[in-house]
Amino acid sequence: MNPQPFEPRKARRPFGLPTIDRLIAGELAKTLFAVLFVLVAIVVSRKFLAILARAIEGEVATDTIFTLLGLKVVVTLAALLPASMFLSVLMVLGRMYRDNEMTVFACAGVGPVRIYRSILLFAGPVCVLGAFLSLQAMPWSERLSQELISKDERGADVRGIKAGRFNEFSQGDVVLYAEELNTDKTMSKVFAQSRRGEETGIVVAESGHMEINDAGDHFVVLNNGRRYQGVPGRPDFVLNEFQAYGVRINPPEGSQAALKREAADSLHLWISGRPRELAELQRRLAVPLGTLTLTLLAVPIARTSPRGGVWGNLISAFLIYIIYENLQKISQGLLATGKLSLGTSYGGIYAVMLLATALLLARNTGWRWVRDTALGRR
């Protein structure tokens, strides 16, 4: 009987990935989750305090606090994804350089192209997730938040007004004072001052309440009072008595338009073709595109010597990220004002990022390697 030759059984690869891909992707996943958790917790805690302050002031109903907080988490998660991915790649590769793991990989024939492949296998789905969050989840979250706040405001009550205090509205153009707030959501012994250009109107009424018309305009409706109108310093004041009189206290139109743009559908922003809408769309596209370009840039930045210390090149990476963010905001502002073309605003910053990546790779590996890689010779 002839014995069968021994053949070692091939190790099973989870998801069909080689060991190096599983190693780098696993480290990136754990680090990204930890970084996102910390950053989101810090930012959301501040937003929670702001929402809580609005609830204390009566501007937001208490039963919508945690719903608004959950919606803010979605927006914050999308906004922090590029920075978190950038920091995760720096931390993972920086640790591998300090522990000489990258040296071992290089001795085994694993070069920068292979490292990029392993990182992009993880970064690709993250970019897709970022595109979904920024283009779909963020406007949905903003839209639902505005609907909840609008629903609270349409309660037509006196939330946000404190008895015995002067309350400012419309950037100080309207000042309202109520001596008492009643349980039926009305005010007693009300004083109101409104300014329109040089003219000032002063109203004294026995009672009042809040109303919102069908167009969404906010009014304080005052009952049984007197109205004094004129220009301060002149004797020609006009005195009127009334049974009902409304004072408009709408927020500025500019802020309302900005809120509507943040909640608008991404496809609608592109179809509109207006500069401000396109700038808002650019802000959303910056999440997936920024995640990809920052990931590519992080690979050469992460290279450090084993004696480089724990922080490695994080300080220089932080400065690069600050420059990137400022360039993003500047290009969006120039696009919104029509001072920058669509193509330059959308693609200029990422062309600069890719050029910086090529320069850093050339510094680490030499121009010949960059040239041969670009021509497909490696």
Short mmCIF file of C-alpha atoms in Angstrom, two decimals:
data_model
loop_
_atom_site.label_atom_id
_atom_site.label_comp_id
_atom_site.label_asym_id
_atom_site.label_seq_id
_atom_site.Cartn_x
_atom_site.Cartn_y
_atom_site.Cartn_z
CA MET A 1 0.00 0.00 0.00
CA ASN A 2 1.55 3.27 -1.14
CA PRO A 3 1.25 6.05 1.43
CA GLN A 4 -0.31 9.27 0.22
CA PRO A 5 2.04 12.24 0.23
CA PHE A 6 1.35 14.73 2.97
CA GLU A 7 -0.11 18.01 1.81
CA PRO A 8 -0.56 20.78 4.36
CA ARG A 9 -4.05 22.15 4.46
CA LYS A 10 -4.33 25.70 3.30
CA ALA A 11 -5.38 28.14 5.96
CA ARG A 12 -8.82 29.59 5.47
CA ARG A 13 -8.92 33.32 4.80
CA PRO A 14 -11.80 35.17 6.38
CA PHE A 15 -13.60 37.06 3.61
CA GLY A 16 -10.92 35.83 1.20
CA LEU A 17 -8.44 38.51 2.33
CA PRO A 18 -4.70 37.92 2.73
CA THR A 19 -3.16 38.26 6.17
CA ILE A 20 -1.71 41.71 5.61
CA ASP A 21 -5.06 43.07 4.43
CA ARG A 22 -6.86 41.63 7.45
CA LEU A 23 -4.17 42.98 9.78
CA ILE A 24 -4.26 46.55 8.51
CA ALA A 25 -8.03 46.66 7.99
CA GLY A 26 -8.64 45.26 11.49
CA GLU A 27 -6.34 47.81 13.10
CA LEU A 28 -7.93 50.64 11.12
CA ALA A 29 -11.44 49.53 12.05
CA LYS A 30 -10.69 49.43 15.77
CA THR A 31 -8.85 52.74 15.72
CA LEU A 32 -11.48 54.48 13.61
CA PHE A 33 -14.25 53.34 15.94
CA ALA A 34 -12.35 54.57 19.00
CA VAL A 35 -11.46 57.95 17.44
CA LEU A 36 -14.99 58.53 16.16
CA PHE A 37 -16.49 57.59 19.52
CA VAL A 38 -14.30 60.06 21.40
CA LEU A 39 -14.71 62.94 18.93
CA VAL A 40 -18.46 62.46 18.52
CA ALA A 41 -18.92 62.23 22.29
CA ILE A 42 -17.07 65.54 22.79
CA VAL A 43 -18.92 67.42 20.05
CA VAL A 44 -22.35 65.97 20.81
CA SER A 45 -22.00 66.74 24.53
CA ARG A 46 -21.56 70.41 23.62
CA LYS A 47 -24.55 70.28 21.29
CA PHE A 48 -26.57 68.60 24.03
CA LEU A 49 -25.79 71.48 26.38
CA ALA A 50 -26.95 73.94 23.70
CA ILE A 51 -30.20 71.99 23.17
CA LEU A 52 -30.71 71.75 26.92
CA ALA A 53 -30.23 75.51 27.25
CA ARG A 54 -32.88 76.08 24.58
CA ALA A 55 -35.22 73.73 26.41
CA ILE A 56 -34.66 75.61 29.66
CA GLU A 57 -35.43 78.87 27.87
CA GLY A 58 -38.62 77.25 26.57
CA GLU A 59 -37.65 77.33 22.89
CA VAL A 60 -37.70 73.51 22.56
CA ALA A 61 -40.18 71.07 24.07
CA THR A 62 -38.69 68.67 26.60
CA ASP A 63 -40.05 65.59 24.81
CA THR A 64 -38.01 66.38 21.69
CA ILE A 65 -34.63 66.90 23.37
CA PHE A 66 -33.29 63.38 22.87
CA THR A 67 -34.73 63.13 19.36
CA LEU A 68 -32.87 66.29 18.39
CA LEU A 69 -29.76 64.93 20.10
CA GLY A 70 -29.92 61.72 18.06
CA LEU A 71 -30.29 63.71 14.84
CA LYS A 72 -27.28 65.83 15.80
CA VAL A 73 -25.26 62.62 16.23
CA VAL A 74 -25.90 61.73 12.57
CA VAL A 75 -24.73 65.15 11.39
CA THR A 76 -21.68 65.10 13.66
CA LEU A 77 -20.74 61.57 12.59
CA ALA A 78 -20.66 62.60 8.93
CA ALA A 79 -18.76 65.82 9.61
CA LEU A 80 -16.04 64.10 11.67
CA LEU A 81 -15.55 61.08 9.40
CA PRO A 82 -12.73 62.54 7.20
CA ALA A 83 -10.72 63.78 10.19
CA SER A 84 -11.23 60.50 12.06
CA MET A 85 -10.08 58.43 9.08
CA PHE A 86 -7.04 60.66 8.61
CA LEU A 87 -6.09 60.33 12.26
CA SER A 88 -6.71 56.57 12.28
CA VAL A 89 -4.34 55.92 9.36
CA LEU A 90 -1.68 58.09 11.00
CA MET A 91 -1.98 56.24 14.31
CA VAL A 92 -2.00 52.73 12.84
CA LEU A 93 0.86 53.20 10.37
CA GLY A 94 2.82 55.32 12.86
CA ARG A 95 2.68 52.50 15.40
CA MET A 96 3.73 49.98 12.77
CA TYR A 97 6.74 52.13 11.85
CA ARG A 98 7.75 52.52 15.50
CA ASP A 99 7.44 48.76 16.11
CA ASN A 100 9.48 48.00 12.96
CA GLU A 101 6.55 46.11 11.43
CA MET A 102 6.84 48.20 8.26
CA THR A 103 10.53 47.22 8.07
CA VAL A 104 9.52 43.56 8.20
CA PHE A 105 6.93 44.15 5.48
CA ALA A 106 9.55 45.86 3.31
CA CYS A 107 11.93 42.90 3.73
CA ALA A 108 9.10 40.62 2.62
CA GLY A 109 8.58 42.67 -0.55
CA VAL A 110 5.59 44.68 0.67
CA GLY A 111 5.95 48.20 -0.71
CA PRO A 112 3.86 51.37 -0.62
CA VAL A 113 1.56 50.15 -3.40
CA ARG A 114 0.67 47.04 -1.41
CA ILE A 115 0.12 49.15 1.71
CA TYR A 116 -2.18 51.46 -0.23
CA ARG A 117 -4.14 48.47 -1.47
CA SER A 118 -4.70 47.17 2.05
CA ILE A 119 -5.75 50.60 3.32
CA LEU A 120 -8.08 51.32 0.39
CA LEU A 121 -9.84 47.98 0.90
CA PHE A 122 -11.02 49.46 4.19
CA ALA A 123 -11.21 53.12 3.15
CA GLY A 124 -13.42 52.36 0.14
CA PRO A 125 -16.47 51.23 2.15
CA VAL A 126 -15.84 54.09 4.61
CA CYS A 127 -16.02 56.57 1.71
CA VAL A 128 -19.27 54.99 0.54
CA LEU A 129 -20.64 55.29 4.08
CA GLY A 130 -19.52 58.92 4.17
CA ALA A 131 -21.28 59.62 0.87
CA PHE A 132 -24.51 58.14 2.21
CA LEU A 133 -24.28 60.08 5.47
CA SER A 134 -23.47 63.42 3.82
CA LEU A 135 -25.74 63.24 0.77
CA GLN A 136 -28.75 61.47 2.31
CA ALA A 137 -28.62 61.20 6.10
CA MET A 138 -27.40 64.74 6.85
CA PRO A 139 -30.14 66.60 4.92
CA TRP A 140 -32.74 64.17 6.26
CA SER A 141 -31.54 64.83 9.80
CA GLU A 142 -31.55 68.60 9.30
CA ARG A 143 -34.99 68.47 7.70
CA LEU A 144 -36.45 66.44 10.56
CA SER A 145 -34.80 68.71 13.14
CA GLN A 146 -36.33 71.78 11.52
CA GLU A 147 -39.73 70.10 11.40
CA LEU A 148 -39.55 69.26 15.10
CA ILE A 149 -38.50 72.80 16.03
CA SER A 150 -41.18 74.26 13.75
CA LYS A 151 -43.76 71.99 15.37
CA ASP A 152 -42.75 73.30 18.78
CA GLU A 153 -42.96 76.87 17.56
CA ARG A 154 -46.39 76.29 16.06
CA GLY A 155 -47.66 75.52 19.53
CA ALA A 156 -48.16 79.32 19.59
CA ASP A 157 -47.24 79.54 23.26
CA VAL A 158 -44.94 81.87 25.16
CA ARG A 159 -41.88 79.60 25.33
CA GLY A 160 -38.70 81.67 25.23
CA ILE A 161 -40.30 84.66 26.98
CA LYS A 162 -39.48 85.26 30.63
CA ALA A 163 -41.79 87.27 32.88
CA GLY A 164 -40.32 90.44 34.33
CA ARG A 165 -37.48 90.57 31.79
CA PHE A 166 -36.90 92.38 28.50
CA ASN A 167 -36.79 89.77 25.71
CA GLU A 168 -35.12 90.65 22.40
CA PHE A 169 -36.22 89.31 19.01
CA SER A 170 -35.28 89.94 15.37
CA GLN A 171 -31.71 90.92 16.28
CA GLY A 172 -32.86 93.52 18.77
CA ASP A 173 -35.40 95.22 16.48
CA VAL A 174 -38.22 93.99 18.73
CA VAL A 175 -38.12 94.15 22.54
CA LEU A 176 -40.92 92.49 24.50
CA TYR A 177 -41.71 92.73 28.21
CA ALA A 178 -44.48 90.84 30.01
CA GLU A 179 -45.17 91.34 33.68
CA GLU A 180 -46.95 87.97 34.04
CA LEU A 181 -47.18 84.70 32.09
CA ASN A 182 -50.47 82.91 32.55
CA THR A 183 -51.16 79.18 32.49
CA ASP A 184 -53.34 79.56 29.38
CA LYS A 185 -50.23 80.62 27.38
CA THR A 186 -51.07 84.32 27.43
CA MET A 187 -49.22 87.34 28.75
CA SER A 188 -50.52 90.13 30.98
CA LYS A 189 -49.44 93.79 31.12
CA VAL A 190 -47.31 93.71 28.02
CA PHE A 191 -44.83 96.30 26.72
CA ALA A 192 -43.38 96.03 23.20
CA GLN A 193 -40.97 98.20 21.25
CA SER A 194 -40.31 97.75 17.52
CA ARG A 195 -37.96 99.61 15.19
CA ARG A 196 -38.29 100.07 11.44
CA GLY A 197 -35.65 102.36 10.02
CA GLU A 198 -35.68 105.62 11.98
CA GLU A 199 -39.19 105.12 13.31
CA THR A 200 -39.80 103.53 16.68
CA GLY A 201 -43.09 102.07 17.82
CA ILE A 202 -44.01 101.51 21.44
CA VAL A 203 -47.03 99.43 22.41
CA VAL A 204 -48.57 99.02 25.85
CA ALA A 205 -51.33 96.42 26.14
CA GLU A 206 -53.32 94.61 28.79
CA SER A 207 -52.66 91.12 27.37
CA GLY A 208 -51.07 89.26 24.48
CA HIS A 209 -50.23 85.87 23.01
CA MET A 210 -48.06 84.29 20.31
CA GLU A 211 -49.35 83.33 16.85
CA ILE A 212 -47.87 81.91 13.63
CA ASN A 213 -49.68 82.42 10.35
CA ASP A 214 -49.85 80.02 7.41
CA ALA A 215 -46.71 81.52 5.86
CA GLY A 216 -44.70 80.70 8.99
CA ASP A 217 -44.43 84.32 10.18
CA HIS A 218 -44.22 84.80 13.95
CA PHE A 219 -46.35 87.47 15.62
CA VAL A 220 -47.04 88.74 19.13
CA VAL A 221 -50.73 89.64 19.14
CA LEU A 222 -51.51 92.33 21.75
CA ASN A 223 -55.01 93.11 22.98
CA ASN A 224 -56.58 96.31 24.36
CA GLY A 225 -53.75 98.78 24.35
CA ARG A 226 -52.13 101.90 22.95
CA ARG A 227 -49.47 102.37 20.29
CA TYR A 228 -47.05 105.29 20.04
CA GLN A 229 -45.14 105.70 16.77
CA GLY A 230 -42.66 108.29 15.57
CA VAL A 231 -39.03 109.36 15.29
CA PRO A 232 -37.24 109.97 18.60
CA GLY A 233 -36.51 113.70 19.04
CA ARG A 234 -39.51 114.88 17.04
CA PRO A 235 -42.84 116.01 18.49
CA ASP A 236 -45.02 114.43 15.75
CA PHE A 237 -45.68 111.11 17.49
CA VAL A 238 -48.86 109.25 16.51
CA LEU A 239 -51.05 107.74 19.22
CA ASN A 240 -53.46 104.91 18.38
CA GLU A 241 -55.72 102.81 20.52
CA PHE A 242 -56.50 99.26 19.46
CA GLN A 243 -58.26 96.10 20.44
CA ALA A 244 -55.80 93.79 18.64
CA TYR A 245 -52.38 94.56 17.19
CA GLY A 246 -49.64 92.23 15.90
CA VAL A 247 -45.87 92.71 16.12
CA ARG A 248 -43.79 90.56 13.79
CA ILE A 249 -40.79 88.85 15.39
CA ASN A 250 -39.50 86.65 12.56
CA PRO A 251 -35.83 85.66 12.47
CA PRO A 252 -33.68 87.12 9.66
CA GLU A 253 -34.38 85.80 6.17
CA GLY A 254 -30.73 84.93 5.62
CA SER A 255 -30.64 82.43 8.48
CA GLN A 256 -33.92 80.88 7.36
CA ALA A 257 -32.55 80.43 3.83
CA ALA A 258 -29.37 78.84 5.20
CA LEU A 259 -31.40 76.37 7.25
CA LYS A 260 -33.49 75.47 4.21
CA ARG A 261 -30.34 74.83 2.17
CA GLU A 262 -28.94 72.52 4.84
CA ALA A 263 -32.17 70.49 4.75
CA ALA A 264 -32.57 70.48 0.95
CA ASP A 265 -32.18 67.30 -1.06
CA SER A 266 -28.73 66.90 -2.63
CA LEU A 267 -30.12 66.37 -6.14
CA HIS A 268 -32.21 69.52 -5.78
CA LEU A 269 -29.08 71.50 -4.90
CA TRP A 270 -27.35 70.33 -8.08
CA ILE A 271 -30.39 70.97 -10.32
CA SER A 272 -30.92 74.48 -8.94
CA GLY A 273 -27.50 75.61 -10.24
CA ARG A 274 -27.42 78.61 -7.89
CA PRO A 275 -24.03 79.41 -6.33
CA ARG A 276 -25.12 79.09 -2.69
CA GLU A 277 -26.84 75.76 -3.33
CA LEU A 278 -23.77 74.45 -5.16
CA ALA A 279 -21.58 75.56 -2.25
CA GLU A 280 -23.79 73.59 0.12
CA LEU A 281 -23.49 70.56 -2.16
CA GLN A 282 -19.71 70.98 -2.16
CA ARG A 283 -19.76 70.92 1.64
CA ARG A 284 -21.54 67.57 1.53
CA LEU A 285 -19.28 66.09 -1.16
CA ALA A 286 -16.28 67.07 0.96
CA VAL A 287 -17.07 64.18 3.31
CA PRO A 288 -16.43 61.21 0.94
CA LEU A 289 -13.87 63.03 -1.21
CA GLY A 290 -12.06 64.38 1.84
CA THR A 291 -12.02 60.94 3.42
CA LEU A 292 -10.36 59.46 0.33
CA THR A 293 -7.78 62.20 -0.26
CA LEU A 294 -6.84 62.49 3.41
CA THR A 295 -6.37 58.72 3.57
CA LEU A 296 -4.01 58.85 0.58
CA LEU A 297 -2.12 61.75 2.14
CA ALA A 298 -1.82 60.08 5.54
CA VAL A 299 0.31 57.18 4.23
CA PRO A 300 3.48 59.17 3.44
CA ILE A 301 2.96 61.47 6.44
CA ALA A 302 2.81 58.49 8.82
CA ARG A 303 6.33 57.38 7.94
CA THR A 304 8.60 57.94 10.93
CA SER A 305 11.70 56.44 12.50
CA PRO A 306 11.43 53.96 15.38
CA ARG A 307 12.83 56.65 17.66
CA GLY A 308 10.38 59.25 16.44
CA GLY A 309 8.30 59.09 19.60
CA VAL A 310 4.67 58.26 20.21
CA TRP A 311 3.32 61.33 18.45
CA GLY A 312 5.48 60.96 15.35
CA ASN A 313 4.33 63.38 12.64
CA LEU A 314 0.95 64.18 14.22
CA ILE A 315 1.81 67.84 14.70
CA SER A 316 2.64 68.36 11.02
CA ALA A 317 -0.41 66.29 10.07
CA PHE A 318 -2.58 68.51 12.28
CA LEU A 319 -1.27 71.63 10.54
CA ILE A 320 -1.91 70.07 7.12
CA TYR A 321 -5.47 69.24 8.12
CA ILE A 322 -6.07 72.81 9.36
CA ILE A 323 -4.83 74.15 6.01
CA TYR A 324 -7.10 71.69 4.18
CA GLU A 325 -10.16 72.74 6.19
CA ASN A 326 -9.45 76.43 5.65
CA LEU A 327 -9.03 75.90 1.92
CA GLN A 328 -12.34 74.05 1.87
CA LYS A 329 -14.18 76.90 3.59
CA ILE A 330 -12.51 79.54 1.43
CA SER A 331 -13.40 77.73 -1.81
CA GLN A 332 -16.98 77.21 -0.65
CA GLY A 333 -17.30 80.89 0.26
CA LEU A 334 -15.89 82.01 -3.10
CA LEU A 335 -18.24 79.63 -4.92
CA ALA A 336 -21.24 80.89 -2.93
CA THR A 337 -20.45 84.49 -3.94
CA GLY A 338 -19.80 83.58 -7.57
CA LYS A 339 -16.10 84.53 -7.45
CA LEU A 340 -14.86 81.01 -8.22
CA SER A 341 -15.86 78.65 -11.01
CA LEU A 342 -17.61 75.38 -10.30
CA GLY A 343 -14.79 73.14 -11.55
CA THR A 344 -12.06 75.02 -9.68
CA SER A 345 -14.02 75.05 -6.44
CA TYR A 346 -14.95 71.36 -6.60
CA GLY A 347 -11.67 69.96 -7.87
CA GLY A 348 -8.99 72.49 -6.97
CA ILE A 349 -8.53 71.52 -3.34
CA TYR A 350 -8.33 67.80 -4.13
CA ALA A 351 -5.80 68.41 -6.91
CA VAL A 352 -3.65 70.22 -4.35
CA MET A 353 -4.04 67.31 -1.91
CA LEU A 354 -3.05 64.74 -4.54
CA LEU A 355 -0.05 66.85 -5.54
CA ALA A 356 1.04 67.04 -1.89
CA THR A 357 0.68 63.25 -1.64
CA ALA A 358 2.88 62.74 -4.70
CA LEU A 359 5.52 65.12 -3.36
CA LEU A 360 5.63 63.35 0.01
CA LEU A 361 5.84 59.95 -1.66
CA ALA A 362 8.69 61.21 -3.83
CA ARG A 363 10.48 62.42 -0.73
CA ASN A 364 10.10 59.00 0.91
CA THR A 365 10.72 56.69 -2.07
CA GLY A 366 12.24 58.82 -4.83
CA TRP A 367 10.88 60.30 -8.05
CA ARG A 368 11.78 57.20 -10.07
CA TRP A 369 9.44 55.06 -7.96
CA VAL A 370 6.61 57.58 -8.35
CA ARG A 371 7.19 57.72 -12.11
CA ASP A 372 7.32 53.95 -12.54
CA THR A 373 4.22 53.48 -10.38
CA ALA A 374 2.28 56.09 -12.35
CA LEU A 375 3.30 54.39 -15.61
CA GLY A 376 2.31 50.95 -14.30
CA ARG A 377 5.80 49.53 -14.20
CA ARG A 378 5.47 48.37 -10.59
#
